[in-house]
Amino acid sequence: MGTQSELQATVQSLVRKGKGLLAADESGPTIAKRFKAIGVESTDDNRRAYRSLLLSSNGLGEHISGVILYAETLGQRADDGTPLPQLAAGQGIVPGIKVDAGKIALAHAPGDEITEGLDGLAKRLEPYKQQGAHFAKWRAVYNVDGVRPSRLAVQANADALACYAAICQEQGIVPIVEPEVLIDGDHSLDRCAEVTETVLHEVFHALHRHAVALEHMLLKPSMVVPGKDHAQQSGPAEVAARTIRVLRRTVPAAVPGIFFLSGGQTPAEATANLDAINRLGPQPWLLSFSYGRALQDPAMQAWKGQAANARATQDALLKRARLNGAASQGKYEPAMEAD
Ligand code: 13P
């Protein structure tokens, strides 16, 4: 298959009505933090057990079209010997891979960060592909206050995202471009909207400079929400209106799908907000979810590291997948939480 048709086929299997993505690509330190919260030690085998449990949830493919994995998981196997990427693929879920190497302080820009991992990226993609990955993810983060992110941080992260996306496309891997405007802080909804618009504008400018085919990439943005310490929080209707306004101003219609991150929203908030976004009517792109915590938190709480909780863990994941699947079509009702 040529690279173009390969990219097109992957986009088609990911961008599916009523389906979203499961982000299960927590890095070593992040999964250790999540496990610590439920009193579980982060060993290779605990990570393998937990992630096999998620991917073997029966029927997960009904609402999940792709899963983002961490490099370690690509090489792990379920108890019966099935490689974990194959376990996902067997349910019609396309495996993907987080390829950034995390963030560091951006030099000469106090309080700003830059994502690393471009060196050797093209070479690293080859084995990932052989292990079954068809798409990739790179996350840039933007800290918000009255003056941050700086112009430098906005430009440097846009350039890295675009460089990554171009490298992926050349290797036949669909890039998910993730610019995350952080929810931390006491900034207002207006400030989040202003920063998100600036960030996305710069990202698409850089993608154009790097000749990235917009038809063969996906966007994973944060929603427009006030900082979590801001005095006035916003309901789903307001979040939806502000999010859609910014996206319509900045994201070309050629982009096939926008898959939001949850970024610290509670599972119910992330679902209600996605639902409100999809009730605003037809938009040029499919609008769905690529949640990590908002899909996994209830499952992890149910699991607590115990094999005996397998069924409850999978039920909790399937429930969030089903409710978000409904929200991705504007068909969610808060009463469904009680089912
Ligand atoms: P959250 O939905 O927990 O923000 O995670 C999504 C993700 O992939 C962050 O990179």
Short mmCIF file of C-alpha atoms and ligand atoms in Angstrom, two decimals:
data_model
loop_
_atom_site.label_atom_id
_atom_site.label_comp_id
_atom_site.label_asym_id
_atom_site.label_seq_id
_atom_site.Cartn_x
_atom_site.Cartn_y
_atom_site.Cartn_z
CA MET A 1 0.00 0.00 0.00
CA GLY A 2 1.35 3.46 -0.84
CA THR A 3 1.83 5.93 1.99
CA GLN A 4 -1.14 8.08 0.97
CA SER A 5 -3.61 5.21 0.82
CA GLU A 6 -2.20 3.83 4.05
CA LEU A 7 -2.79 7.17 5.80
CA GLN A 8 -6.26 7.42 4.29
CA ALA A 9 -7.21 3.92 5.43
CA THR A 10 -6.07 4.66 8.99
CA VAL A 11 -8.00 7.94 9.10
CA GLN A 12 -11.10 6.11 7.90
CA SER A 13 -10.84 3.48 10.61
CA LEU A 14 -10.33 6.10 13.34
CA VAL A 15 -12.91 8.70 12.31
CA ARG A 16 -16.13 6.80 12.92
CA LYS A 17 -19.53 8.10 13.91
CA GLY A 18 -20.27 7.40 17.57
CA LYS A 19 -16.71 6.36 18.34
CA GLY A 20 -13.72 7.97 20.00
CA LEU A 21 -10.23 7.13 21.18
CA LEU A 22 -8.95 5.67 24.43
CA ALA A 23 -5.76 7.36 25.66
CA ALA A 24 -3.91 4.66 27.60
CA ASP A 25 -0.43 6.02 26.92
CA GLU A 26 0.54 7.27 30.37
CA SER A 27 4.33 7.55 30.63
CA GLY A 28 6.23 5.71 33.39
CA PRO A 29 6.00 8.56 35.94
CA THR A 30 2.35 9.32 35.11
CA ILE A 31 1.08 5.74 35.44
CA ALA A 32 3.05 5.45 38.70
CA LYS A 33 1.17 8.50 40.01
CA ARG A 34 -2.22 7.08 38.94
CA PHE A 35 -1.44 3.66 40.45
CA LYS A 36 -0.22 5.24 43.69
CA ALA A 37 -3.62 6.89 44.09
CA ILE A 38 -5.24 3.42 44.19
CA GLY A 39 -2.47 1.87 46.29
CA VAL A 40 -0.90 -0.18 43.49
CA GLU A 41 2.82 -0.41 42.79
CA SER A 42 3.84 0.44 39.24
CA THR A 43 5.63 -2.75 38.18
CA ASP A 44 5.93 -4.02 34.59
CA ASP A 45 3.50 -6.78 35.39
CA ASN A 46 0.91 -4.54 37.09
CA ARG A 47 0.95 -2.20 34.09
CA ARG A 48 0.63 -5.18 31.76
CA ALA A 49 -2.21 -6.68 33.79
CA TYR A 50 -4.14 -3.41 33.95
CA ARG A 51 -3.76 -2.55 30.30
CA SER A 52 -4.62 -6.09 29.14
CA LEU A 53 -7.74 -5.85 31.23
CA LEU A 54 -8.76 -2.59 29.54
CA LEU A 55 -8.10 -3.86 26.02
CA SER A 56 -9.89 -7.16 26.53
CA SER A 57 -13.14 -5.47 27.67
CA ASN A 58 -15.72 -7.25 25.59
CA GLY A 59 -17.37 -4.88 23.10
CA LEU A 60 -15.00 -1.96 23.68
CA GLY A 61 -14.75 -1.60 19.90
CA GLU A 62 -18.40 -0.53 19.72
CA HIS A 63 -17.48 2.93 21.00
CA ILE A 64 -13.69 3.06 20.67
CA SER A 65 -12.01 3.14 17.25
CA GLY A 66 -8.40 3.61 18.38
CA VAL A 67 -6.21 3.30 21.45
CA ILE A 68 -3.07 5.31 22.18
CA LEU A 69 -0.43 3.15 23.83
CA TYR A 70 2.90 3.78 25.51
CA ALA A 71 5.94 2.15 23.82
CA GLU A 72 6.27 -0.41 26.59
CA THR A 73 2.71 -1.66 26.02
CA LEU A 74 3.33 -2.31 22.31
CA GLY A 75 5.73 -5.07 23.35
CA GLN A 76 3.63 -6.61 26.14
CA ARG A 77 1.39 -9.66 25.95
CA ALA A 78 -1.85 -10.78 27.57
CA ASP A 79 -1.88 -13.89 29.79
CA ASP A 80 -2.68 -16.08 26.78
CA GLY A 81 0.34 -14.72 24.88
CA THR A 82 -1.54 -12.34 22.56
CA PRO A 83 0.48 -9.15 22.00
CA LEU A 84 -1.51 -6.24 23.48
CA PRO A 85 -1.70 -4.28 20.19
CA GLN A 86 -3.23 -7.40 18.63
CA LEU A 87 -5.71 -7.69 21.47
CA ALA A 88 -6.95 -4.20 20.55
CA ALA A 89 -6.89 -4.86 16.81
CA GLY A 90 -8.97 -8.01 17.38
CA GLN A 91 -11.76 -5.78 18.69
CA GLY A 92 -11.52 -3.47 15.66
CA ILE A 93 -9.53 -0.91 17.66
CA VAL A 94 -6.57 0.63 15.84
CA PRO A 95 -3.38 0.72 17.97
CA GLY A 96 -1.43 3.98 18.15
CA ILE A 97 1.68 5.13 19.96
CA LYS A 98 2.73 8.14 22.00
CA VAL A 99 6.03 9.26 20.47
CA ASP A 100 6.93 12.47 22.27
CA ALA A 101 9.50 12.23 25.04
CA GLY A 102 7.76 14.57 27.46
CA LYS A 103 8.24 18.23 28.28
CA ILE A 104 11.07 20.29 29.70
CA ALA A 105 11.45 23.97 30.60
CA LEU A 106 11.78 26.15 27.51
CA ALA A 107 15.06 28.07 27.67
CA HIS A 108 14.71 31.84 27.97
CA ALA A 109 10.99 31.57 28.62
CA PRO A 110 10.37 31.24 32.38
CA GLY A 111 7.24 29.21 33.13
CA ASP A 112 6.89 27.89 29.58
CA GLU A 113 7.59 24.34 28.43
CA ILE A 114 8.61 22.60 25.23
CA THR A 115 8.06 18.99 24.20
CA GLU A 116 11.09 16.88 23.25
CA GLY A 117 11.50 13.79 21.07
CA LEU A 118 12.16 14.81 17.47
CA ASP A 119 15.72 13.43 17.31
CA GLY A 120 15.66 10.00 15.69
CA LEU A 121 11.87 10.02 15.44
CA ALA A 122 11.68 8.70 11.85
CA LYS A 123 13.83 5.70 12.86
CA ARG A 124 11.83 5.03 16.01
CA LEU A 125 8.61 4.83 14.01
CA GLU A 126 9.74 1.75 12.05
CA PRO A 127 9.69 -0.75 14.93
CA TYR A 128 6.47 0.79 16.29
CA LYS A 129 4.87 0.18 12.93
CA GLN A 130 6.08 -3.41 12.87
CA GLN A 131 4.51 -3.86 16.30
CA GLY A 132 1.15 -2.75 14.91
CA ALA A 133 0.94 1.02 15.46
CA HIS A 134 -0.84 2.93 12.68
CA PHE A 135 -1.02 6.35 14.26
CA ALA A 136 0.95 8.46 16.73
CA LYS A 137 0.48 11.20 19.30
CA TRP A 138 2.60 14.18 20.34
CA ARG A 139 1.47 16.44 23.17
CA ALA A 140 2.49 20.06 23.59
CA VAL A 141 1.43 21.85 26.79
CA TYR A 142 0.76 25.50 27.41
CA ASN A 143 0.73 26.94 30.93
CA VAL A 144 -1.69 29.83 31.24
CA ASP A 145 -1.55 33.02 33.32
CA GLY A 146 -1.72 36.73 32.53
CA VAL A 147 1.39 36.63 30.32
CA ARG A 148 1.99 32.96 29.56
CA PRO A 149 2.27 31.19 27.19
CA SER A 150 4.86 33.50 25.66
CA ARG A 151 5.03 34.12 21.93
CA LEU A 152 8.21 32.03 21.93
CA ALA A 153 6.49 29.03 23.55
CA VAL A 154 3.56 29.23 21.13
CA GLN A 155 5.88 29.30 18.12
CA ALA A 156 8.38 26.70 19.35
CA ASN A 157 5.69 24.15 20.25
CA ALA A 158 3.82 24.73 16.97
CA ASP A 159 7.01 24.08 15.07
CA ALA A 160 7.75 20.87 16.99
CA LEU A 161 4.18 19.60 16.49
CA ALA A 162 4.35 20.29 12.75
CA CYS A 163 7.79 18.71 12.40
CA TYR A 164 6.54 15.60 14.19
CA ALA A 165 3.40 15.44 12.03
CA ALA A 166 5.42 15.70 8.81
CA ILE A 167 7.81 12.93 9.92
CA CYS A 168 4.89 10.65 10.79
CA GLN A 169 3.14 11.19 7.47
CA GLU A 170 6.33 10.39 5.57
CA GLN A 171 6.43 7.04 7.40
CA GLY A 172 2.77 6.24 6.74
CA ILE A 173 1.73 6.97 10.34
CA VAL A 174 -1.26 9.26 10.98
CA PRO A 175 -0.24 12.02 13.40
CA ILE A 176 -2.50 13.17 16.20
CA VAL A 177 -1.53 16.75 16.91
CA GLU A 178 -2.20 17.56 20.57
CA PRO A 179 -1.83 21.15 21.76
CA GLU A 180 -3.09 21.16 25.37
CA VAL A 181 -3.91 24.50 26.97
CA LEU A 182 -3.75 23.50 30.62
CA ILE A 183 -6.73 23.78 32.96
CA ASP A 184 -4.44 24.55 35.95
CA GLY A 185 -4.64 28.07 37.31
CA ASP A 186 -7.23 30.75 38.01
CA HIS A 187 -7.55 32.23 34.53
CA SER A 188 -10.96 33.07 33.09
CA LEU A 189 -12.93 31.44 30.28
CA ASP A 190 -12.09 34.47 28.11
CA ARG A 191 -8.38 34.03 28.74
CA CYS A 192 -8.56 30.32 27.85
CA ALA A 193 -10.39 31.19 24.62
CA GLU A 194 -7.81 33.82 23.73
CA VAL A 195 -4.85 31.48 24.37
CA THR A 196 -6.47 28.52 22.58
CA GLU A 197 -7.20 30.64 19.51
CA THR A 198 -3.61 31.93 19.38
CA VAL A 199 -2.19 28.43 19.90
CA LEU A 200 -4.34 26.76 17.23
CA HIS A 201 -3.74 29.55 14.74
CA GLU A 202 0.02 29.10 15.16
CA VAL A 203 -0.22 25.28 15.00
CA PHE A 204 -2.05 25.34 11.65
CA HIS A 205 0.32 27.94 10.30
CA ALA A 206 3.25 25.66 11.18
CA LEU A 207 1.49 22.58 9.76
CA HIS A 208 1.13 24.45 6.48
CA ARG A 209 4.81 25.45 6.46
CA HIS A 210 5.78 21.80 7.02
CA ALA A 211 3.45 20.69 4.18
CA VAL A 212 1.40 18.44 6.45
CA ALA A 213 -1.65 17.00 4.65
CA LEU A 214 -4.52 18.11 6.87
CA GLU A 215 -6.71 15.30 5.48
CA HIS A 216 -4.30 12.79 6.98
CA MET A 217 -3.98 14.10 10.52
CA LEU A 218 -6.24 14.42 13.55
CA LEU A 219 -6.41 17.21 16.10
CA LYS A 220 -6.55 16.57 19.85
CA PRO A 221 -7.22 19.91 21.53
CA SER A 222 -8.36 20.95 24.97
CA MET A 223 -11.84 22.42 25.33
CA VAL A 224 -12.25 26.10 26.15
CA VAL A 225 -12.85 26.07 29.92
CA PRO A 226 -11.94 28.45 32.77
CA GLY A 227 -8.93 27.59 34.94
CA LYS A 228 -9.88 25.07 37.62
CA ASP A 229 -9.22 27.67 40.37
CA HIS A 230 -11.22 30.42 38.67
CA ALA A 231 -14.11 31.66 40.81
CA GLN A 232 -16.69 31.33 38.07
CA GLN A 233 -16.94 27.89 36.47
CA SER A 234 -18.84 27.34 33.20
CA GLY A 235 -21.58 24.87 32.31
CA PRO A 236 -21.64 22.68 29.19
CA ALA A 237 -23.59 25.15 27.01
CA GLU A 238 -21.05 27.92 27.59
CA VAL A 239 -18.04 25.61 27.20
CA ALA A 240 -19.50 24.26 23.96
CA ALA A 241 -20.25 27.69 22.46
CA ARG A 242 -16.78 29.06 23.25
CA THR A 243 -14.99 25.89 22.14
CA ILE A 244 -16.80 25.74 18.81
CA ARG A 245 -16.24 29.44 18.13
CA VAL A 246 -12.48 29.05 18.57
CA LEU A 247 -12.34 25.84 16.50
CA ARG A 248 -14.36 27.38 13.64
CA ARG A 249 -11.95 30.32 13.56
CA THR A 250 -8.79 28.23 13.47
CA VAL A 251 -9.22 24.62 12.24
CA PRO A 252 -9.52 24.11 8.47
CA ALA A 253 -12.42 21.98 7.26
CA ALA A 254 -9.94 19.56 5.66
CA VAL A 255 -9.12 18.13 9.10
CA PRO A 256 -11.31 15.00 9.34
CA GLY A 257 -11.64 14.71 13.10
CA ILE A 258 -11.20 16.59 16.35
CA PHE A 259 -10.80 14.34 19.39
CA PHE A 260 -10.78 16.26 22.67
CA LEU A 261 -8.60 15.44 25.67
CA SER A 262 -10.25 15.54 29.09
CA GLY A 263 -7.41 17.43 30.79
CA GLY A 264 -8.59 17.14 34.39
CA GLN A 265 -12.35 17.45 33.86
CA THR A 266 -14.30 14.83 35.81
CA PRO A 267 -15.63 11.92 33.74
CA ALA A 268 -19.20 13.30 33.90
CA GLU A 269 -18.10 16.84 32.99
CA ALA A 270 -16.06 15.65 30.02
CA THR A 271 -19.06 13.69 28.73
CA ALA A 272 -21.57 16.52 29.28
CA ASN A 273 -19.29 19.04 27.58
CA LEU A 274 -18.70 16.79 24.55
CA ASP A 275 -22.44 16.25 24.29
CA ALA A 276 -23.15 20.00 24.37
CA ILE A 277 -20.50 20.55 21.69
CA ASN A 278 -22.21 18.03 19.43
CA ARG A 279 -25.64 19.53 20.01
CA LEU A 280 -24.54 22.78 18.38
CA GLY A 281 -25.22 21.32 15.00
CA PRO A 282 -23.24 20.11 12.05
CA GLN A 283 -19.61 21.17 11.87
CA PRO A 284 -16.99 20.46 9.20
CA TRP A 285 -15.23 17.86 11.35
CA LEU A 286 -16.24 14.82 13.41
CA LEU A 287 -16.09 15.94 17.06
CA SER A 288 -15.33 13.16 19.49
CA PHE A 289 -13.21 12.16 22.48
CA SER A 290 -9.65 10.95 23.11
CA TYR A 291 -9.89 10.75 26.86
CA GLY A 292 -7.40 9.32 29.31
CA ARG A 293 -8.54 10.04 32.84
CA ALA A 294 -12.19 10.66 31.92
CA LEU A 295 -12.44 7.13 30.48
CA GLN A 296 -10.13 5.33 32.89
CA ASP A 297 -10.61 6.87 36.34
CA PRO A 298 -13.73 4.91 37.28
CA ALA A 299 -12.17 1.72 35.89
CA MET A 300 -8.98 2.23 37.87
CA GLN A 301 -10.99 2.92 41.04
CA ALA A 302 -12.85 -0.34 40.50
CA TRP A 303 -9.66 -2.31 39.81
CA LYS A 304 -7.43 -1.42 42.75
CA GLY A 305 -4.84 -3.92 41.49
CA GLN A 306 -7.04 -6.96 42.20
CA ALA A 307 -7.67 -9.60 39.55
CA ALA A 308 -10.97 -10.35 41.32
CA ASN A 309 -12.18 -6.87 40.27
CA ALA A 310 -11.66 -7.56 36.57
CA ARG A 311 -15.33 -7.57 35.65
CA ALA A 312 -16.11 -4.35 37.57
CA THR A 313 -13.07 -2.67 35.98
CA GLN A 314 -14.19 -3.54 32.47
CA ASP A 315 -17.81 -2.60 33.19
CA ALA A 316 -16.70 0.83 34.41
CA LEU A 317 -14.63 1.41 31.27
CA LEU A 318 -17.41 0.18 28.97
CA LYS A 319 -19.89 2.51 30.66
CA ARG A 320 -17.75 5.63 30.08
CA ALA A 321 -17.04 4.49 26.50
CA ARG A 322 -20.76 4.05 25.86
CA LEU A 323 -21.75 7.42 27.39
CA ASN A 324 -19.03 9.25 25.48
CA GLY A 325 -20.08 7.45 22.31
CA ALA A 326 -23.56 8.89 22.89
CA ALA A 327 -22.09 12.34 23.65
CA SER A 328 -20.12 12.27 20.41
CA GLN A 329 -23.50 12.25 18.66
CA GLY A 330 -25.20 14.74 21.00
CA LYS A 331 -27.35 11.92 22.40
CA TYR A 332 -26.21 11.86 26.04
CA GLU A 333 -28.57 12.52 28.96
CA PRO A 334 -27.26 12.96 32.52
CA ALA A 335 -29.86 10.37 33.60
CA MET A 336 -27.80 7.77 31.70
CA GLU A 337 -25.17 8.09 34.46
CA ALA A 338 -27.48 6.12 36.76
CA ASP A 339 -27.83 3.09 34.44
P1 13P B 1 -6.60 13.16 29.59
O1 13P B 1 -7.90 12.91 28.88
O2 13P B 1 -6.49 12.48 30.92
O3 13P B 1 -6.25 14.62 29.61
O4 13P B 1 -5.46 12.43 28.75
C1 13P B 1 -5.47 12.56 27.38
C2 13P B 1 -4.09 12.52 26.87
O5 13P B 1 -3.76 11.71 26.04
C3 13P B 1 -3.14 13.52 27.36
O6 13P B 1 -1.99 13.51 26.57
#
